[in-house]
């Protein structure tokens, strides 16, 4: 453990006085995400220490006196194993024998690996925890949950035909046969694993004081290619990678809940943020528009930058929506930057219905 702690943050000194000390422990997991040449990834029991360290305790001091502390408990730890794509091929090559002055087919076997290795697709982080609990010195606790393999597993092809067709034997081989492989997923959700799922705060009597929940949607999939080669065999295998986009954040406190919803435009930019009181159904919506083109007559337009933000309110038990605020950003393309040079704010004293949204 001392060697693994080398370079880890140990102490924080605050300019207002006091300091915090951080203690570490070895990573320990209870599950292993494994795979074999005949099975797709699967979870199995694995109760062992693994590489790296994790925070065990943080103690806050006022001078030399400890005033508070929080300890960390880790549950449902998963260790990811055998991340690289591997293919073993049996093929035949026409070989000339100089002694007998004749050619014959020689059986050859080759194993080749993804040249990009672990970082291209993998399983997300090397190891991770789906539940982390902070135990505070006053008896309260905070529980953090994260998305893992159970919520976002990769989807693998049902057969090997798709990969076999992509193998190009740049030789005189008459046959190329797949003996076994570690396939890359046809749909890769590794970017979702490790994202926060919820944060819950409990008092010393185990009453829930505050809860914050997160949800995500997928952006349009991008195609990632695994390039592999060994000797005279080459393969380039495509798969789809999905990128997470924040969709909602729901906060609850003292029996009251508020949800924030994020909507994106086709270019992946925030187009609308809606804050909803789940008790009264009152909504506050912010709509974003962006500069779409250059205009010789209007130098305040900067392509792709935020142009307008409109705030719209829908009162409880009403379908009528009112525009309450309007903000416009101006730019100066002459300086070659996208920094706003002017911000104009319109606030309506008497909100008028937004007829376009009714």
Tab-separated table of C-alpha atoms in Angstrom:
chain	number	residue	atom	x	y	z
A	1	UNK	CA	0.000	0.000	0.000
A	2	UNK	CA	2.749	2.595	0.756
A	3	UNK	CA	4.166	2.179	-2.746
A	4	UNK	CA	0.731	2.460	-4.367
A	5	UNK	CA	0.059	5.699	-2.435
A	6	UNK	CA	3.029	7.423	-4.052
A	7	UNK	CA	1.843	10.718	-5.566
A	8	UNK	CA	-1.650	10.520	-4.040
A	9	UNK	CA	-3.100	13.646	-2.395
A	10	UNK	CA	-2.521	13.416	1.362
A	11	UNK	CA	-3.303	16.826	2.912
A	12	UNK	CA	-5.358	19.923	2.061
A	13	UNK	CA	-4.603	23.185	3.924
A	14	UNK	CA	-7.330	25.835	3.768
A	15	UNK	CA	-6.520	29.592	3.568
A	16	UNK	CA	-9.268	30.294	6.130
A	17	UNK	CA	-7.636	27.927	8.607
A	18	UNK	CA	-7.731	24.221	9.295
A	19	UNK	CA	-6.755	21.276	7.147
A	20	UNK	CA	-7.936	17.835	5.993
A	21	UNK	CA	-6.043	14.562	5.968
A	22	UNK	CA	-6.847	11.791	3.484
A	23	UNK	CA	-6.268	8.095	4.183
A	24	UNK	CA	-6.288	5.319	1.562
A	25	UNK	CA	-6.806	1.571	1.300
A	26	UNK	CA	-6.395	-1.044	-1.424
A	27	UNK	CA	-9.142	-1.546	-3.979
A	28	UNK	CA	-11.247	-4.608	-3.236
A	29	UNK	CA	-13.928	-5.987	-5.547
A	30	UNK	CA	-16.520	-8.755	-5.259
A	31	UNK	CA	-17.287	-9.398	-8.915
A	32	UNK	CA	-15.277	-10.153	-12.037
A	33	UNK	CA	-16.444	-9.385	-15.558
A	34	UNK	CA	-14.835	-12.265	-17.423
A	35	UNK	CA	-15.044	-13.825	-20.874
A	36	UNK	CA	-13.776	-16.890	-22.677
A	37	UNK	CA	-13.337	-17.851	-26.295
A	38	UNK	CA	-16.774	-19.480	-26.256
A	39	UNK	CA	-18.682	-17.085	-23.956
A	40	UNK	CA	-19.564	-13.430	-24.131
A	41	UNK	CA	-18.740	-11.284	-21.050
A	42	UNK	CA	-20.420	-12.454	-17.838
A	43	UNK	CA	-20.257	-11.518	-14.145
A	44	UNK	CA	-18.982	-13.993	-11.576
A	45	UNK	CA	-17.995	-13.893	-7.888
A	46	UNK	CA	-14.509	-12.512	-7.301
A	47	UNK	CA	-13.731	-11.444	-3.700
A	48	UNK	CA	-10.147	-10.128	-3.943
A	49	UNK	CA	-7.865	-7.101	-3.666
A	50	UNK	CA	-7.003	-5.586	-7.034
A	51	UNK	CA	-4.640	-2.915	-8.308
A	52	UNK	CA	-4.767	0.702	-7.142
A	53	UNK	CA	-6.045	2.521	-4.070
A	54	UNK	CA	-9.267	4.182	-2.949
A	55	UNK	CA	-10.095	6.832	-0.343
A	56	UNK	CA	-10.836	5.224	3.037
A	57	UNK	CA	-11.257	8.255	5.322
A	58	UNK	CA	-11.110	12.059	5.305
A	59	UNK	CA	-10.607	13.855	8.638
A	60	UNK	CA	-11.074	17.626	9.059
A	61	UNK	CA	-8.969	19.468	11.646
A	62	UNK	CA	-9.192	22.869	13.321
A	63	UNK	CA	-5.624	23.305	14.418
A	64	UNK	CA	-4.626	20.030	16.014
A	65	UNK	CA	-8.189	19.013	16.932
A	66	UNK	CA	-10.245	16.745	14.698
A	67	UNK	CA	-13.679	18.336	14.236
A	68	UNK	CA	-15.314	15.964	11.731
A	69	UNK	CA	-14.598	12.867	9.679
A	70	UNK	CA	-16.172	10.728	7.018
A	71	UNK	CA	-15.360	7.130	6.175
A	72	UNK	CA	-16.086	5.469	2.842
A	73	UNK	CA	-17.644	2.071	2.206
A	74	UNK	CA	-17.569	0.487	-1.255
A	75	UNK	CA	-20.050	-2.118	-2.482
A	76	UNK	CA	-20.615	-4.070	-5.693
A	77	UNK	CA	-17.084	-3.517	-6.963
A	78	UNK	CA	-16.418	-5.013	-10.411
A	79	UNK	CA	-13.072	-5.787	-12.012
A	80	UNK	CA	-12.916	-5.870	-15.822
A	81	UNK	CA	-10.725	-8.589	-17.360
A	82	UNK	CA	-9.400	-9.519	-20.802
A	83	UNK	CA	-10.359	-6.321	-22.624
A	84	UNK	CA	-8.517	-6.760	-25.910
A	85	UNK	CA	-9.925	-8.260	-29.052
A	86	UNK	CA	-7.994	-11.399	-30.015
A	87	UNK	CA	-8.365	-13.669	-33.039
A	88	UNK	CA	-6.639	-16.991	-33.686
A	89	UNK	CA	-6.487	-18.055	-37.339
A	90	UNK	CA	-5.534	-21.289	-39.044
A	91	UNK	CA	-4.632	-20.810	-42.691
A	92	UNK	CA	-2.536	-22.377	-45.439
A	93	UNK	CA	0.195	-20.725	-47.455
A	94	UNK	CA	1.846	-21.813	-50.681
A	95	UNK	CA	5.511	-22.448	-49.830
A	96	UNK	CA	8.372	-23.317	-52.240
A	97	UNK	CA	10.773	-25.999	-50.951
A	98	UNK	CA	14.252	-25.334	-52.481
A	99	UNK	CA	15.580	-28.849	-51.915
A	100	UNK	CA	12.815	-30.763	-53.600
A	101	UNK	CA	12.151	-27.834	-55.974
A	102	UNK	CA	8.442	-28.078	-55.404
A	103	UNK	CA	5.628	-26.049	-53.825
A	104	UNK	CA	3.208	-27.295	-51.204
A	105	UNK	CA	0.591	-25.932	-48.786
A	106	UNK	CA	1.922	-25.381	-45.269
A	107	UNK	CA	-0.604	-25.038	-42.402
A	108	UNK	CA	0.107	-21.923	-40.325
A	109	UNK	CA	-1.456	-20.612	-37.134
A	110	UNK	CA	-1.428	-16.953	-36.103
A	111	UNK	CA	-2.839	-15.000	-33.174
A	112	UNK	CA	-3.328	-11.294	-33.615
A	113	UNK	CA	-4.646	-8.557	-31.379
A	114	UNK	CA	-6.403	-5.218	-31.663
A	115	UNK	CA	-3.672	-2.661	-32.292
A	116	UNK	CA	-5.597	-0.070	-30.273
A	117	UNK	CA	-6.017	-2.402	-27.329
A	118	UNK	CA	-7.808	-1.524	-24.112
A	119	UNK	CA	-8.437	2.191	-24.572
A	120	UNK	CA	-10.465	1.930	-27.768
A	121	UNK	CA	-13.454	0.026	-26.486
A	122	UNK	CA	-12.687	-2.033	-23.383
A	123	UNK	CA	-15.317	-2.218	-20.669
A	124	UNK	CA	-15.102	1.357	-19.399
A	125	UNK	CA	-12.954	1.832	-16.295
A	126	UNK	CA	-10.535	-0.914	-15.199
A	127	UNK	CA	-12.557	-1.440	-12.028
A	128	UNK	CA	-15.466	0.435	-10.537
A	129	UNK	CA	-18.041	0.519	-7.751
A	130	UNK	CA	-21.792	0.823	-8.179
A	131	UNK	CA	-22.377	1.971	-4.558
A	132	UNK	CA	-20.144	4.263	-2.454
A	133	UNK	CA	-21.313	5.353	1.020
A	134	UNK	CA	-19.941	8.267	3.065
A	135	UNK	CA	-20.333	7.646	6.837
A	136	UNK	CA	-20.172	10.957	8.719
A	137	UNK	CA	-19.020	11.421	12.310
A	138	UNK	CA	-22.442	12.809	13.335
A	139	UNK	CA	-24.142	9.534	12.331
A	140	UNK	CA	-25.506	10.776	9.003
A	141	UNK	CA	-24.540	9.242	5.684
A	142	UNK	CA	-24.506	9.981	1.959
A	143	UNK	CA	-24.990	7.177	-0.565
A	144	UNK	CA	-23.656	7.552	-4.115
A	145	UNK	CA	-24.748	5.067	-6.789
A	146	UNK	CA	-23.275	4.695	-10.266
A	147	UNK	CA	-24.303	2.975	-13.490
A	148	UNK	CA	-22.446	-0.240	-14.258
A	149	UNK	CA	-22.491	-3.329	-16.448
A	150	UNK	CA	-25.899	-4.431	-15.125
A	151	UNK	CA	-27.566	-1.258	-16.447
A	152	UNK	CA	-25.458	-0.690	-19.572
A	153	UNK	CA	-23.998	-3.962	-20.916
A	154	UNK	CA	-22.419	-4.023	-24.342
A	155	UNK	CA	-24.310	-5.838	-27.077
A	156	UNK	CA	-22.325	-8.498	-28.910
A	157	UNK	CA	-23.033	-10.032	-32.325
A	158	UNK	CA	-24.819	-13.371	-32.243
A	159	UNK	CA	-22.403	-14.958	-34.714
A	160	UNK	CA	-18.897	-14.501	-36.025
A	161	UNK	CA	-19.927	-14.120	-39.641
A	162	UNK	CA	-19.614	-10.333	-39.581
A	163	UNK	CA	-16.004	-10.449	-38.429
A	164	UNK	CA	-15.016	-13.348	-40.683
A	165	UNK	CA	-16.006	-11.452	-43.787
A	166	UNK	CA	-13.674	-8.590	-42.838
A	167	UNK	CA	-10.523	-10.720	-42.683
A	168	UNK	CA	-8.367	-10.215	-45.743
A	169	UNK	CA	-5.639	-12.856	-46.117
A	170	UNK	CA	-2.952	-11.013	-48.065
A	171	UNK	CA	-1.222	-14.247	-49.057
A	172	UNK	CA	-1.819	-17.427	-51.029
A	173	UNK	CA	-4.029	-18.926	-48.363
A	174	UNK	CA	-6.723	-21.236	-49.621
A	175	UNK	CA	-8.660	-21.147	-46.357
A	176	UNK	CA	-8.875	-18.941	-43.285
A	177	UNK	CA	-10.735	-20.462	-40.389
A	178	UNK	CA	-11.778	-18.791	-37.148
A	179	UNK	CA	-10.889	-21.056	-34.227
A	180	UNK	CA	-11.792	-18.720	-31.369
A	181	UNK	CA	-11.962	-15.027	-30.687
A	182	UNK	CA	-12.644	-12.287	-28.218
A	183	UNK	CA	-15.039	-10.150	-30.191
A	184	UNK	CA	-15.512	-6.446	-29.805
A	185	UNK	CA	-19.139	-5.464	-29.117
A	186	UNK	CA	-21.414	-4.490	-31.962
A	187	UNK	CA	-22.872	-1.826	-29.622
A	188	UNK	CA	-20.479	-0.250	-27.112
A	189	UNK	CA	-21.953	1.431	-23.983
A	190	UNK	CA	-18.694	1.738	-22.032
A	191	UNK	CA	-19.027	5.553	-21.785
A	192	UNK	CA	-22.176	5.129	-19.664
A	193	UNK	CA	-20.535	2.932	-17.037
A	194	UNK	CA	-19.252	4.944	-14.081
A	195	UNK	CA	-21.703	7.834	-14.559
A	196	UNK	CA	-23.573	8.982	-11.412
A	197	UNK	CA	-27.000	7.404	-10.909
A	198	UNK	CA	-28.151	8.953	-7.621
A	199	UNK	CA	-27.028	10.817	-4.480
A	200	UNK	CA	-29.036	10.247	-1.276
A	201	UNK	CA	-28.485	11.940	2.091
A	202	UNK	CA	-29.757	10.378	5.346
A	203	UNK	CA	-29.729	11.817	8.863
A	204	UNK	CA	-28.546	9.959	11.979
A	205	UNK	CA	-32.038	8.418	12.369
A	206	UNK	CA	-31.867	7.053	8.812
A	207	UNK	CA	-34.464	9.493	7.476
A	208	UNK	CA	-33.997	10.521	3.855
A	209	UNK	CA	-33.261	14.259	3.784
A	210	UNK	CA	-32.268	14.799	0.167
A	211	UNK	CA	-32.115	12.791	-3.049
A	212	UNK	CA	-30.755	13.597	-6.497
A	213	UNK	CA	-31.264	11.217	-9.433
A	214	UNK	CA	-29.701	11.297	-12.908
A	215	UNK	CA	-30.794	9.830	-16.229
A	216	UNK	CA	-29.135	9.800	-19.656
A	217	UNK	CA	-30.019	9.254	-23.283
A	218	UNK	CA	-27.763	8.192	-26.140
A	219	UNK	CA	-26.418	10.480	-28.780
A	220	UNK	CA	-26.365	9.221	-32.367
A	221	UNK	CA	-23.911	6.321	-32.467
A	222	UNK	CA	-20.453	6.844	-33.923
A	223	UNK	CA	-18.645	4.054	-35.764
A	224	UNK	CA	-15.310	2.970	-34.290
A	225	UNK	CA	-12.938	0.668	-36.186
A	226	UNK	CA	-10.657	-1.870	-34.537
A	227	UNK	CA	-7.603	-2.292	-36.740
A	228	UNK	CA	-5.759	-5.591	-36.264
A	229	UNK	CA	-2.908	-7.273	-38.043
A	230	UNK	CA	-0.435	-10.091	-37.586
A	231	UNK	CA	2.020	-11.360	-40.163
A	232	UNK	CA	0.119	-11.357	-43.438
A	233	UNK	CA	-3.420	-11.328	-42.034
A	234	UNK	CA	-5.311	-8.057	-41.641
A	235	UNK	CA	-8.742	-7.218	-40.267
A	236	UNK	CA	-10.660	-4.005	-39.637
A	237	UNK	CA	-13.749	-4.557	-37.532
A	238	UNK	CA	-16.386	-1.826	-37.057
A	239	UNK	CA	-18.660	-1.396	-34.072
A	240	UNK	CA	-20.996	1.302	-32.754
A	241	UNK	CA	-20.110	3.453	-29.765
A	242	UNK	CA	-22.849	5.345	-27.949
A	243	UNK	CA	-22.193	8.616	-26.130
A	244	UNK	CA	-24.281	9.591	-23.076
A	245	UNK	CA	-26.191	12.880	-22.924
A	246	UNK	CA	-27.607	14.240	-19.675
A	247	UNK	CA	-31.397	13.888	-19.902
A	248	UNK	CA	-32.921	14.609	-16.486
A	249	UNK	CA	-31.904	15.526	-12.941
A	250	UNK	CA	-34.562	15.019	-10.267
A	251	UNK	CA	-34.054	16.556	-6.789
A	252	UNK	CA	-36.208	15.755	-3.762
A	253	UNK	CA	-36.096	17.392	-0.335
A	254	UNK	CA	-38.632	17.440	2.511
A	255	UNK	CA	-41.249	15.748	0.344
A	256	UNK	CA	-40.881	18.260	-2.511
A	257	UNK	CA	-39.465	17.247	-5.898
A	258	UNK	CA	-38.135	19.235	-8.832
A	259	UNK	CA	-37.110	17.784	-12.183
A	260	UNK	CA	-34.760	19.419	-14.680
A	261	UNK	CA	-34.977	18.091	-18.227
A	262	UNK	CA	-32.385	18.766	-20.934
A	263	UNK	CA	-33.204	18.598	-24.658
A	264	UNK	CA	-30.554	18.719	-27.369
A	265	UNK	CA	-30.724	19.899	-30.966
A	266	UNK	CA	-29.535	17.714	-33.901
A	267	UNK	CA	-26.024	19.185	-33.474
A	268	UNK	CA	-25.751	18.000	-29.867
A	269	UNK	CA	-26.232	21.488	-28.366
A	270	UNK	CA	-28.610	22.375	-25.538
A	271	UNK	CA	-31.871	23.572	-27.090
A	272	UNK	CA	-34.181	23.553	-24.070
A	273	UNK	CA	-33.896	23.247	-20.287
A	274	UNK	CA	-37.160	22.726	-18.412
A	275	UNK	CA	-37.504	22.983	-14.629
A	276	UNK	CA	-40.719	21.351	-13.355
A	277	UNK	CA	-42.178	21.446	-9.835
A	278	UNK	CA	-43.577	17.909	-9.587
A	279	UNK	CA	-46.110	18.947	-6.922
A	280	UNK	CA	-47.727	21.900	-8.708
A	281	UNK	CA	-46.611	21.118	-12.303
A	282	UNK	CA	-45.334	24.685	-12.641
A	283	UNK	CA	-42.702	24.860	-15.386
A	284	UNK	CA	-39.888	27.265	-16.149
A	285	UNK	CA	-38.388	26.679	-19.572
A	286	UNK	CA	-35.249	28.175	-21.089
A	287	UNK	CA	-35.005	27.875	-24.879
A	288	UNK	CA	-31.671	28.378	-26.614
A	289	UNK	CA	-31.083	29.377	-30.210
A	290	UNK	CA	-27.759	29.656	-32.009
A	291	UNK	CA	-26.278	31.780	-34.754
A	292	UNK	CA	-26.812	29.803	-37.948
A	293	UNK	CA	-24.848	31.738	-40.577
A	294	UNK	CA	-22.712	34.748	-41.276
A	295	UNK	CA	-24.284	37.990	-42.367
A	296	UNK	CA	-22.394	40.797	-44.064
A	297	UNK	CA	-25.025	43.192	-42.765
A	298	UNK	CA	-24.839	41.958	-39.180
A	299	UNK	CA	-21.335	41.614	-37.739
A	300	UNK	CA	-22.814	40.618	-34.365
A	301	UNK	CA	-23.558	37.094	-35.651
A	302	UNK	CA	-20.961	34.412	-34.814
A	303	UNK	CA	-21.698	31.023	-36.359
A	304	UNK	CA	-22.526	28.332	-33.769
A	305	UNK	CA	-22.537	30.658	-30.755
A	306	UNK	CA	-25.578	31.225	-28.518
A	307	UNK	CA	-27.785	33.944	-29.995
A	308	UNK	CA	-30.928	34.051	-27.818
A	309	UNK	CA	-32.185	32.650	-24.518
A	310	UNK	CA	-35.927	32.872	-23.926
A	311	UNK	CA	-37.506	32.125	-20.542
A	312	UNK	CA	-41.067	30.812	-20.638
A	313	UNK	CA	-43.255	30.104	-17.600
A	314	UNK	CA	-46.296	27.823	-17.339
A	315	UNK	CA	-48.207	28.309	-14.100
A	316	UNK	CA	-49.765	25.416	-12.218
A	317	UNK	CA	-53.062	24.042	-13.542
A	318	UNK	CA	-52.706	26.120	-16.698
A	319	UNK	CA	-51.752	25.364	-20.284
A	320	UNK	CA	-50.926	28.991	-21.071
A	321	UNK	CA	-47.243	29.794	-21.361
A	322	UNK	CA	-45.810	33.287	-20.823
A	323	UNK	CA	-42.521	34.747	-22.008
A	324	UNK	CA	-40.949	36.488	-19.006
A	325	UNK	CA	-37.343	37.116	-20.076
A	326	UNK	CA	-35.481	37.450	-23.355
A	327	UNK	CA	-31.679	37.651	-23.643
A	328	UNK	CA	-29.774	38.363	-26.867
A	329	UNK	CA	-26.012	37.995	-27.290
A	330	UNK	CA	-24.036	40.122	-29.717
A	331	UNK	CA	-20.585	39.327	-31.101
A	332	UNK	CA	-17.875	41.071	-33.077
A	333	UNK	CA	-16.411	38.806	-35.716
A	334	UNK	CA	-13.640	41.284	-36.382
A	335	UNK	CA	-11.674	40.125	-33.324
A	336	UNK	CA	-11.845	36.495	-34.467
A	337	UNK	CA	-13.347	35.185	-31.234
A	338	UNK	CA	-16.710	33.884	-30.095
A	339	UNK	CA	-16.740	36.028	-26.946
A	340	UNK	CA	-19.910	38.100	-26.491
A	341	UNK	CA	-19.392	41.832	-26.920
A	342	UNK	CA	-22.925	42.760	-25.849
A	343	UNK	CA	-25.738	41.172	-23.837
A	344	UNK	CA	-29.206	42.707	-24.074
A	345	UNK	CA	-31.817	41.641	-21.518
A	346	UNK	CA	-35.554	42.227	-22.000
A	347	UNK	CA	-37.738	41.605	-18.958
A	348	UNK	CA	-41.490	41.786	-19.451
A	349	UNK	CA	-43.360	43.577	-16.680
A	350	UNK	CA	-46.620	42.229	-18.039
A	351	UNK	CA	-45.970	38.759	-19.456
A	352	UNK	CA	-47.748	38.093	-22.715
A	353	UNK	CA	-48.781	34.647	-23.976
A	354	UNK	CA	-46.328	32.951	-26.263
A	355	UNK	CA	-48.718	32.219	-29.107
A	356	UNK	CA	-46.164	30.096	-30.933
A	357	UNK	CA	-46.062	27.603	-28.085
A	358	UNK	CA	-49.793	27.348	-27.268
